[in-house]
Amino acid sequence: MGEQKTGRIEFQTSPDRYRHWRIETDGEVASLIMDVDPAGGLSTDYELKLNSYDLSVDIELNDAIQRLRFEHPEVRAVVVKSGKENVFCAGANIRMLGKATHGHKVNFCKFTNETRLSIEDASENSRQVYLTAVNGTAAGGGYELALATDWIMLVDDRRSAVSLPETPLLAVLPGTGGITRVTDKRKVRRDLADMFCATEEGQRGKKAVDWRLIDETVVKSKWDDAVKARAKDIAARSDRPTDAKGVKFTPLKREITDNAINYSTVRVEIERDRGLATIIVKGPSSTPPSSADEAQAQGDQFWPLLLARELEDAILQLRFNEPTVGLILFRTEGEAKAVLDYDRFIAVNGDHWLMREVRHYLKRTLKRVDVTAKSLIALVEPGSCFAGTLAELLFASDRALMLIGRRDGDNRPPAAIVLGEANFGPYPMGNGITRLETRFLGEPESVAHAREKIGAPLEGEQAVELGLITVAYENFDWDDELRVMIEERVSFSPDALTGLEANVRFAGPETMETKIFGRLTAWQNWIFQRPNSVGEQGALKLYGSGVTPTFDRERV
Amino acid sequence: MGEQKTGRIEFQTSPDRYRHWRIETDGEVASLIMDVDPAGGLSTDYELKLNSYDLSVDIELNDAIQRLRFEHPEVRAVVVKSGKENVFCAGANIRMLGKATHGHKVNFCKFTNETRLSIEDASENSRQVYLTAVNGTAAGGGYELALATDWIMLVDDRRSAVSLPETPLLAVLPGTGGITRVTDKRKVRRDLADMFCATEEGQRGKKAVDWRLIDETVVKSKWDDAVKARAKDIAARSDRPTDAKGVKFTPLKREITDNAINYSTVRVEIERDRGLATIIVKGPSSTPPSSADEAQAQGDQFWPLLLARELEDAILQLRFNEPTVGLILFRTEGEAKAVLDYDRFIAVNGDHWLMREVRHYLKRTLKRVDVTAKSLIALVEPGSCFAGTLAELLFASDRALMLIGRRDGDNRPPAAIVLGEANFGPYPMGNGITRLETRFLGEPESVAHAREKIGAPLEGEQAVELGLITVAYENFDWDDELRVMIEERVSFSPDALTGLEANVRFAGPETMETKIFGRLTAWQNWIFQRPNSVGEQGALKLYGSGVTPTFDRERV
């Protein structure tokens, strides 16, 4: 988008800076109110009318969802609603979509999908359960937002409806999980789903309930009371603590230069001429606190939480602000023992609300790694600490390389990886199983073998033997092998690599989440390349111009 | 392809007309020998060197697989091998891919995927088990063909390898099931799969076995004996009959005019100006034979078999030869009882090898309907026979419309659908469950309710009530409602409809098959639109020209 207001897209924000959302808490119930500032978008190319959204709106939503989980342990139900009269949300802004580059559209959709999945994660795993009070029409992405919540109420004013008009209006799909959630979450009958997705005006009233598109419809006079009662009812079933104090998210401390982003626990080094970036994760420099209360007192400086926030920001920075970086190298620095001590601390205190939040935040951040459209290569060298949680970066990578023995003049012990319980459960991938289970789909006994090695330092050859590492090289070969591998990788077509990785990374079971990122997103990306949508005569380009799009009628 | 030799792509062939394959049978073992005639392709634009293939090669392969099942009940193991020295198969012809339209590429890949799935269906469900004797290099689609078989042997001549070089060489994916079968069928570890798919020369020898890419490697001196022994061993485990006589496939009787294709049990009427075609399936005009032997004596005129062959041909004709037809209307004519009688006959004689084949052929044909990229609307009117097997067409359709009551001047009873056991098991979709189970994913009790109605004629309102029909109209409204629905449907973007249908039709579980058609195919189709592959400087266009492709390095 040529007229983007700032060069760098920024994901850090806070409620006092929101232009599009308000968080209002009232004891155990919070309201998340969408009230989009038409002039508050990322670009001056469009106005965000009728609560339509662009990335700037979703960045705030993502921030709000995270903060509600951490800053408001007392909140057990979150009501999503609109701050505008008669409209809930008109979906993604169409002028924005019409003007955006293909790359931005794809990245935008991925991020919004992740945000909606984080709503479901909050409902399911934090028992901070979301419901939507659709107090006006929810069209397209507006209804898709509602679909991500556990309960959908629609006001019965004989006008407000839910709809997915993308296909008839714009020649694209309801691609932010819309179709998948209609068929696989709400399990709407396929012919009714087809009718619904082909009907611009959508559905309302009893029929919307009968088709399972919404959970209830309430007349206007009883609306406010019904929403309150429903939220209370949902809150009552939560297991969240009643007397806990939240952890405040302070601004991330970052130093951004032209070629690096330096956080506390993460450093990103960018080599644009080589098409790569290195993410160096630093292990903890201290031992874990002595109790969960003490961890809570550390607030957002508690190492695993800081790591989750910083790694997430680093990944998003690379996705959105470094499109020509096609390869990420993962390195770590620190003591394996220190990482494992923190893992153990989180596990031992697993019943504490904050530890639960931290674990799920790390899980979500690792999932962001999984769906990042860049090649991932992990490098295990002396001085690294690929252990427990940080070893997940190895298993999230397309390849992991390990150095055998020592480097000349380096007195540190040979590189070793160390497995922990964290590699066997707490961080499932989107497909519902762990990275090691996915890795060893064809040899499940290898998971058990790996488990027997928990806590033992595994050097190069042994790690290869156990199937945990792709290849190990002696110091003599390391530099050349790595250079050749990198040069080869970045010489391939970026698109073919994106498709290859999207298929190779997700063996095994499929879930609604993998269906959204695999099937639905892939079809949407295809459609986002088709002239019928994005050509000069395409529906996305011509929308609002009064000119009817001209379609190539050939079916592919 | 401008220089296609014939206007109409033809799927009917027979071994005496093959230019690319030979079938050699030797008792319980058959050899399927690929020996592609370089000049035998569909177009004069390219030569099919090194056993590379285009659609013409796959049409013969598809025919051979069907005939082996029906004409050779005695064959228990099929060895796929090459008739050329030192090369097994070089995969899809690259010049063909470079010149083909997007639509042809997509349809070609879909058909080749269906062919490979039919190999797996033969191995699993007919116990006519395929193995591959890779007696030379198997690259790309060549290895993908091997992947579809149950056992892969590779000659160890220090040269022959299996490879998937699509990404490094052509900037596309191994899209004929390649990646999915590597990760989900052979369960190759993801980092090894990544390495393999990024290595032009592929893998051979012990490493290929260790990585699970092949099942065994055999030195050249022992090759012939080893292949024979392995085939014998596999054959010994089959349950196919030893003394049955095959059913010969005779040429389909068809009359093709400009706007219609008339078969015995199927008639296709094409209205190109409206963008639609009607497929009318005629129920049986006779009662079933008195025994399975008598059915066998009827040969390929046995009604359900004839139906499978004709409906399959009709679907393929519409896919390849009528690209501007975006909508198929399904109609039936005949007696529900007659259809159900045939269904019962097949079920009662389910142990007979031929009835097993017929059932699976019908299953495969219905699956072809499921993945056809055209909107499907079934019309239930007086005189129709949507019963049992033919009722599957209702449940395969995006919508089903039913006429309530009678038409003026029509004395036939009101339209009714009749369920049979055939709707509750024998014809699973690619997702592994029945169309009714998929339809009622959100209300499994509706499957049980429907089952209670087996055999009862269900008229419009009752069928709607049971959730079997999308909508029912009185005669008074029928014509207008149908006309509006059709006009609206064909006014939408064909691409958006393809994406919508590919998502809406496959709710519920995912299998390797649905992953191939959903995830892998969708990404490949996206890549087939990307300039890095198909642009003037793209890898597919420039392959073989000596010019290195220029890639847009931006990662999407």
mmCIF file of N, CA and C in Angstrom, chain B residues 21-108:
data_model
loop_
_atom_site.group_PDB
_atom_site.id
_atom_site.type_symbol
_atom_site.label_atom_id
_atom_site.label_comp_id
_atom_site.label_asym_id
_atom_site.label_seq_id
_atom_site.Cartn_x
_atom_site.Cartn_y
_atom_site.Cartn_z
ATOM 1 N N TRP B 21 1.348 -47.770 -22.818
ATOM 2 C CA TRP B 21 1.373 -48.803 -21.786
ATOM 3 C C TRP B 21 1.160 -50.181 -22.418
ATOM 4 N N ARG B 22 1.655 -51.190 -21.736
ATOM 5 C CA ARG B 22 1.342 -52.579 -22.092
ATOM 6 C C ARG B 22 0.904 -53.297 -20.820
ATOM 7 N N ILE B 23 -0.105 -54.119 -20.949
ATOM 8 C CA ILE B 23 -0.496 -55.005 -19.848
ATOM 9 C C ILE B 23 -0.034 -56.406 -20.224
ATOM 10 N N GLU B 24 0.757 -57.021 -19.376
ATOM 11 C CA GLU B 24 1.162 -58.409 -19.610
ATOM 12 C C GLU B 24 0.744 -59.207 -18.387
ATOM 13 N N THR B 25 -0.076 -60.218 -18.604
ATOM 14 C CA THR B 25 -0.497 -61.014 -17.452
ATOM 15 C C THR B 25 0.164 -62.386 -17.493
ATOM 16 N N ASP B 26 0.469 -62.853 -16.313
ATOM 17 C CA ASP B 26 1.087 -64.170 -16.176
ATOM 18 C C ASP B 26 0.467 -64.790 -14.916
ATOM 19 N N GLY B 27 -0.727 -65.367 -15.119
ATOM 20 C CA GLY B 27 -1.429 -65.937 -13.976
ATOM 21 C C GLY B 27 -1.818 -64.863 -12.988
ATOM 22 N N GLU B 28 -1.392 -65.024 -11.769
ATOM 23 C CA GLU B 28 -1.842 -64.116 -10.716
ATOM 24 C C GLU B 28 -1.045 -62.806 -10.655
ATOM 25 N N VAL B 29 -0.030 -62.700 -11.489
ATOM 26 C CA VAL B 29 0.764 -61.470 -11.513
ATOM 27 C C VAL B 29 0.650 -60.793 -12.885
ATOM 28 N N ALA B 30 0.374 -59.506 -12.862
ATOM 29 C CA ALA B 30 0.360 -58.751 -14.117
ATOM 30 C C ALA B 30 1.477 -57.721 -14.085
ATOM 31 N N SER B 31 1.975 -57.401 -15.245
ATOM 32 C CA SER B 31 2.919 -56.295 -15.350
ATOM 33 C C SER B 31 2.237 -55.177 -16.116
ATOM 34 N N LEU B 32 2.405 -53.971 -15.594
ATOM 35 C CA LEU B 32 1.868 -52.784 -16.255
ATOM 36 C C LEU B 32 3.095 -51.984 -16.664
ATOM 37 N N ILE B 33 3.350 -52.005 -17.966
ATOM 38 C CA ILE B 33 4.645 -51.515 -18.447
ATOM 39 C C ILE B 33 4.486 -50.164 -19.128
ATOM 40 N N MET B 34 5.197 -49.198 -18.585
ATOM 41 C CA MET B 34 5.132 -47.840 -19.117
ATOM 42 C C MET B 34 6.197 -47.689 -20.193
ATOM 43 N N ASP B 35 5.752 -47.389 -21.377
ATOM 44 C CA ASP B 35 6.695 -47.264 -22.482
ATOM 45 C C ASP B 35 6.142 -46.180 -23.402
ATOM 46 N N VAL B 36 6.303 -44.961 -22.960
ATOM 47 C CA VAL B 36 5.609 -43.830 -23.573
ATOM 48 C C VAL B 36 6.137 -43.552 -24.980
ATOM 49 N N ASP B 37 5.203 -43.414 -25.886
ATOM 50 C CA ASP B 37 5.520 -43.033 -27.265
ATOM 51 C C ASP B 37 5.718 -41.512 -27.297
ATOM 52 N N PRO B 38 6.933 -41.069 -27.559
ATOM 53 C CA PRO B 38 7.202 -39.622 -27.484
ATOM 54 C C PRO B 38 6.275 -38.801 -28.375
ATOM 55 N N ALA B 39 5.815 -39.400 -29.457
ATOM 56 C CA ALA B 39 4.963 -38.650 -30.384
ATOM 57 C C ALA B 39 3.481 -38.885 -30.120
ATOM 58 N N GLY B 40 3.179 -39.585 -29.049
ATOM 59 C CA GLY B 40 1.793 -39.988 -28.816
ATOM 60 C C GLY B 40 1.016 -39.087 -27.880
ATOM 61 N N GLY B 41 1.527 -37.900 -27.581
ATOM 62 C CA GLY B 41 0.832 -37.016 -26.650
ATOM 63 C C GLY B 41 -0.387 -36.351 -27.255
ATOM 64 N N LEU B 42 -1.074 -35.577 -26.448
ATOM 65 C CA LEU B 42 -2.300 -34.910 -26.901
ATOM 66 C C LEU B 42 -2.017 -33.758 -27.843
ATOM 67 N N SER B 43 -0.804 -33.259 -27.833
ATOM 68 C CA SER B 43 -0.485 -32.069 -28.613
ATOM 69 C C SER B 43 0.833 -32.280 -29.340
ATOM 70 N N THR B 44 1.008 -31.585 -30.423
ATOM 71 C CA THR B 44 2.276 -31.650 -31.156
ATOM 72 C C THR B 44 3.298 -30.677 -30.574
ATOM 73 N N ASP B 45 2.919 -29.970 -29.534
ATOM 74 C CA ASP B 45 3.806 -28.976 -28.922
ATOM 75 C C ASP B 45 5.018 -29.582 -28.232
ATOM 76 N N TYR B 46 4.927 -30.843 -27.888
ATOM 77 C CA TYR B 46 5.984 -31.424 -27.061
ATOM 78 C C TYR B 46 6.159 -32.891 -27.415
ATOM 79 N N GLU B 47 7.334 -33.403 -27.067
ATOM 80 C CA GLU B 47 7.604 -34.829 -27.210
ATOM 81 C C GLU B 47 7.682 -35.439 -25.823
ATOM 82 N N LEU B 48 7.092 -36.591 -25.673
ATOM 83 C CA LEU B 48 7.064 -37.226 -24.348
ATOM 84 C C LEU B 48 8.311 -38.095 -24.169
ATOM 85 N N LYS B 49 9.445 -37.410 -24.017
ATOM 86 C CA LYS B 49 10.712 -38.129 -23.866
ATOM 87 C C LYS B 49 10.850 -38.745 -22.474
ATOM 88 N N LEU B 50 11.685 -39.749 -22.373
ATOM 89 C CA LEU B 50 12.075 -40.343 -21.080
ATOM 90 C C LEU B 50 10.877 -40.786 -20.242
ATOM 91 N N ASN B 51 9.885 -41.346 -20.926
ATOM 92 C CA ASN B 51 8.681 -41.767 -20.196
ATOM 93 C C ASN B 51 8.055 -40.623 -19.401
ATOM 94 N N SER B 52 8.155 -39.418 -19.920
ATOM 95 C CA SER B 52 7.386 -38.335 -19.289
ATOM 96 C C SER B 52 5.951 -38.466 -19.801
ATOM 97 N N TYR B 53 5.024 -37.832 -19.083
ATOM 98 C CA TYR B 53 3.631 -38.065 -19.473
ATOM 99 C C TYR B 53 2.824 -36.788 -19.606
ATOM 100 N N ASP B 54 1.795 -36.901 -20.396
ATOM 101 C CA ASP B 54 0.751 -35.882 -20.430
ATOM 102 C C ASP B 54 -0.571 -36.604 -20.159
ATOM 103 N N LEU B 55 -1.669 -35.911 -20.368
ATOM 104 C CA LEU B 55 -2.960 -36.518 -20.052
ATOM 105 C C LEU B 55 -3.210 -37.799 -20.836
ATOM 106 N N SER B 56 -2.714 -37.864 -22.072
ATOM 107 C CA SER B 56 -2.970 -39.059 -22.892
ATOM 108 C C SER B 56 -2.399 -40.310 -22.238
ATOM 109 N N VAL B 57 -1.278 -40.159 -21.571
ATOM 110 C CA VAL B 57 -0.651 -41.298 -20.897
ATOM 111 C C VAL B 57 -1.483 -41.712 -19.690
ATOM 112 N N ASP B 58 -1.991 -40.725 -18.986
ATOM 113 C CA ASP B 58 -2.765 -41.029 -17.786
ATOM 114 C C ASP B 58 -4.151 -41.576 -18.114
ATOM 115 N N ILE B 59 -4.683 -41.175 -19.247
ATOM 116 C CA ILE B 59 -5.982 -41.731 -19.668
ATOM 117 C C ILE B 59 -5.835 -43.231 -19.906
ATOM 118 N N GLU B 60 -4.741 -43.621 -20.512
ATOM 119 C CA GLU B 60 -4.509 -45.058 -20.729
ATOM 120 C C GLU B 60 -4.258 -45.780 -19.404
ATOM 121 N N LEU B 61 -3.509 -45.129 -18.534
ATOM 122 C CA LEU B 61 -3.242 -45.750 -17.229
ATOM 123 C C LEU B 61 -4.550 -45.980 -16.472
ATOM 124 N N ASN B 62 -5.395 -44.954 -16.479
ATOM 125 C CA ASN B 62 -6.684 -45.088 -15.814
ATOM 126 C C ASN B 62 -7.486 -46.248 -16.396
ATOM 127 N N ASP B 63 -7.493 -46.347 -17.704
ATOM 128 C CA ASP B 63 -8.215 -47.440 -18.365
ATOM 129 C C ASP B 63 -7.627 -48.795 -17.952
ATOM 130 N N ALA B 64 -6.307 -48.862 -17.929
ATOM 131 C CA ALA B 64 -5.645 -50.133 -17.597
ATOM 132 C C ALA B 64 -6.000 -50.583 -16.174
ATOM 133 N N ILE B 65 -6.005 -49.617 -15.248
ATOM 134 C CA ILE B 65 -6.302 -49.961 -13.849
ATOM 135 C C ILE B 65 -7.727 -50.507 -13.718
ATOM 136 N N GLN B 66 -8.669 -49.853 -14.409
ATOM 137 C CA GLN B 66 -10.063 -50.345 -14.353
ATOM 138 C C GLN B 66 -10.161 -51.732 -14.953
ATOM 139 N N ARG B 67 -9.551 -51.909 -16.111
ATOM 140 C CA ARG B 67 -9.678 -53.202 -16.797
ATOM 141 C C ARG B 67 -9.034 -54.320 -15.994
ATOM 142 N N LEU B 68 -7.900 -54.019 -15.385
ATOM 143 C CA LEU B 68 -7.256 -55.081 -14.598
ATOM 144 C C LEU B 68 -8.192 -55.582 -13.509
ATOM 145 N N ARG B 69 -8.934 -54.664 -12.919
ATOM 146 C CA ARG B 69 -9.839 -55.078 -11.844
ATOM 147 C C ARG B 69 -10.980 -55.927 -12.371
ATOM 148 N N PHE B 70 -11.537 -55.515 -13.524
ATOM 149 C CA PHE B 70 -12.740 -56.191 -14.030
ATOM 150 C C PHE B 70 -12.429 -57.339 -14.981
ATOM 151 N N GLU B 71 -11.464 -57.131 -15.839
ATOM 152 C CA GLU B 71 -11.202 -58.144 -16.861
ATOM 153 C C GLU B 71 -10.291 -59.249 -16.346
ATOM 154 N N HIS B 72 -9.606 -58.979 -15.255
ATOM 155 C CA HIS B 72 -8.631 -59.952 -14.743
ATOM 156 C C HIS B 72 -8.831 -60.236 -13.256
ATOM 157 N N PRO B 73 -9.918 -60.936 -12.948
ATOM 158 C CA PRO B 73 -10.121 -61.268 -11.530
ATOM 159 C C PRO B 73 -8.980 -62.129 -10.983
ATOM 160 N N GLU B 74 -8.284 -62.829 -11.866
ATOM 161 C CA GLU B 74 -7.224 -63.729 -11.401
ATOM 162 C C GLU B 74 -5.958 -62.985 -11.000
ATOM 163 N N VAL B 75 -5.842 -61.738 -11.406
ATOM 164 C CA VAL B 75 -4.613 -60.995 -11.101
ATOM 165 C C VAL B 75 -4.660 -60.461 -9.675
ATOM 166 N N ARG B 76 -3.642 -60.822 -8.900
ATOM 167 C CA ARG B 76 -3.590 -60.469 -7.490
ATOM 168 C C ARG B 76 -2.484 -59.488 -7.167
ATOM 169 N N ALA B 77 -1.541 -59.379 -8.065
ATOM 170 C CA ALA B 77 -0.461 -58.402 -7.874
ATOM 171 C C ALA B 77 -0.156 -57.771 -9.220
ATOM 172 N N VAL B 78 0.029 -56.465 -9.216
ATOM 173 C CA VAL B 78 0.348 -55.743 -10.448
ATOM 174 C C VAL B 78 1.686 -55.043 -10.255
ATOM 175 N N VAL B 79 2.634 -55.384 -11.111
ATOM 176 C CA VAL B 79 3.951 -54.767 -11.039
ATOM 177 C C VAL B 79 4.021 -53.633 -12.059
ATOM 178 N N VAL B 80 4.192 -52.433 -11.561
ATOM 179 C CA VAL B 80 4.357 -51.290 -12.462
ATOM 180 C C VAL B 80 5.840 -51.160 -12.758
ATOM 181 N N LYS B 81 6.182 -51.128 -14.038
ATOM 182 C CA LYS B 81 7.595 -50.944 -14.378
ATOM 183 C C LYS B 81 7.732 -50.195 -15.685
ATOM 184 N N SER B 82 8.958 -49.907 -16.020
ATOM 185 C CA SER B 82 9.225 -49.150 -17.233
ATOM 186 C C SER B 82 9.679 -50.072 -18.348
ATOM 187 N N GLY B 83 9.281 -49.768 -19.571
ATOM 188 C CA GLY B 83 9.742 -50.538 -20.724
ATOM 189 C C GLY B 83 10.982 -49.943 -21.349
ATOM 190 N N LYS B 84 11.497 -48.895 -20.732
ATOM 191 C CA LYS B 84 12.695 -48.251 -21.287
ATOM 192 C C LYS B 84 13.908 -48.553 -20.420
ATOM 193 N N GLU B 85 15.037 -48.481 -21.027
ATOM 194 C CA GLU B 85 16.292 -48.721 -20.317
ATOM 195 C C GLU B 85 16.640 -47.521 -19.429
ATOM 196 N N ASN B 86 17.000 -47.787 -18.203
ATOM 197 C CA ASN B 86 17.615 -46.784 -17.329
ATOM 198 C C ASN B 86 16.721 -45.630 -16.895
ATOM 199 N N VAL B 87 15.502 -45.609 -17.379
ATOM 200 C CA VAL B 87 14.616 -44.579 -16.855
ATOM 201 C C VAL B 87 13.278 -45.224 -16.517
ATOM 202 N N PHE B 88 12.798 -44.920 -15.343
ATOM 203 C CA PHE B 88 11.478 -45.419 -14.986
ATOM 204 C C PHE B 88 10.433 -44.459 -15.537
ATOM 205 N N CYS B 89 10.476 -43.225 -15.056
ATOM 206 C CA CYS B 89 9.525 -42.219 -15.541
ATOM 207 C C CYS B 89 10.022 -40.859 -15.091
ATOM 208 N N ALA B 90 10.041 -39.911 -16.034
ATOM 209 C CA ALA B 90 10.559 -38.576 -15.745
ATOM 210 C C ALA B 90 9.486 -37.633 -15.223
ATOM 211 N N GLY B 91 8.276 -38.158 -14.997
ATOM 212 C CA GLY B 91 7.219 -37.309 -14.447
ATOM 213 C C GLY B 91 6.416 -36.615 -15.525
ATOM 214 N N ALA B 92 5.583 -35.691 -15.097
ATOM 215 C CA ALA B 92 4.770 -34.944 -16.053
ATOM 216 C C ALA B 92 5.687 -34.182 -16.998
ATOM 217 N N ASN B 93 5.321 -34.152 -18.250
ATOM 218 C CA ASN B 93 6.138 -33.467 -19.251
ATOM 219 C C ASN B 93 6.158 -31.958 -18.978
ATOM 220 N N ILE B 94 7.347 -31.421 -18.893
ATOM 221 C CA ILE B 94 7.476 -30.035 -18.447
ATOM 222 C C ILE B 94 7.091 -29.034 -19.541
ATOM 223 N N ARG B 95 7.418 -29.367 -20.762
ATOM 224 C CA ARG B 95 6.989 -28.463 -21.844
ATOM 225 C C ARG B 95 5.463 -28.403 -21.901
ATOM 226 N N MET B 96 4.851 -29.557 -21.678
ATOM 227 C CA MET B 96 3.378 -29.586 -21.641
ATOM 228 C C MET B 96 2.870 -28.659 -20.542
ATOM 229 N N LEU B 97 3.461 -28.798 -19.342
ATOM 230 C CA LEU B 97 3.024 -27.937 -18.228
ATOM 231 C C LEU B 97 3.284 -26.468 -18.535
ATOM 232 N N GLY B 98 4.406 -26.202 -19.173
ATOM 233 C CA GLY B 98 4.757 -24.821 -19.495
ATOM 234 C C GLY B 98 3.793 -24.191 -20.484
ATOM 235 N N LYS B 99 3.231 -25.005 -21.375
ATOM 236 C CA LYS B 99 2.350 -24.461 -22.421
ATOM 237 C C LYS B 99 0.870 -24.517 -22.044
ATOM 238 N N ALA B 100 0.543 -25.405 -21.112
ATOM 239 C CA ALA B 100 -0.880 -25.620 -20.820
ATOM 240 C C ALA B 100 -1.519 -24.396 -20.180
ATOM 241 N N THR B 101 -2.803 -24.237 -20.431
ATOM 242 C CA THR B 101 -3.549 -23.192 -19.732
ATOM 243 C C THR B 101 -3.651 -23.566 -18.255
ATOM 244 N N HIS B 102 -3.958 -22.572 -17.442
ATOM 245 C CA HIS B 102 -4.138 -22.837 -16.013
ATOM 246 C C HIS B 102 -5.232 -23.893 -15.812
ATOM 247 N N GLY B 103 -6.328 -23.729 -16.535
ATOM 248 C CA GLY B 103 -7.436 -24.666 -16.387
ATOM 249 C C GLY B 103 -7.046 -26.090 -16.744
ATOM 250 N N HIS B 104 -6.272 -26.236 -17.800
ATOM 251 C CA HIS B 104 -5.862 -27.595 -18.184
ATOM 252 C C HIS B 104 -4.934 -28.186 -17.127
ATOM 253 N N LYS B 105 -3.998 -27.385 -16.642
ATOM 254 C CA LYS B 105 -3.075 -27.887 -15.614
ATOM 255 C C LYS B 105 -3.849 -28.402 -14.391
ATOM 256 N N VAL B 106 -4.808 -27.607 -13.968
ATOM 257 C CA VAL B 106 -5.561 -27.976 -12.764
ATOM 258 C C VAL B 106 -6.379 -29.247 -13.012
ATOM 259 N N ASN B 107 -7.036 -29.313 -14.154
ATOM 260 C CA ASN B 107 -7.833 -30.509 -14.473
ATOM 261 C C ASN B 107 -6.948 -31.734 -14.674
ATOM 262 N N PHE B 108 -5.821 -31.531 -15.307
ATOM 263 C CA PHE B 108 -4.852 -32.619 -15.503
ATOM 264 C C PHE B 108 -4.406 -33.181 -14.149
#
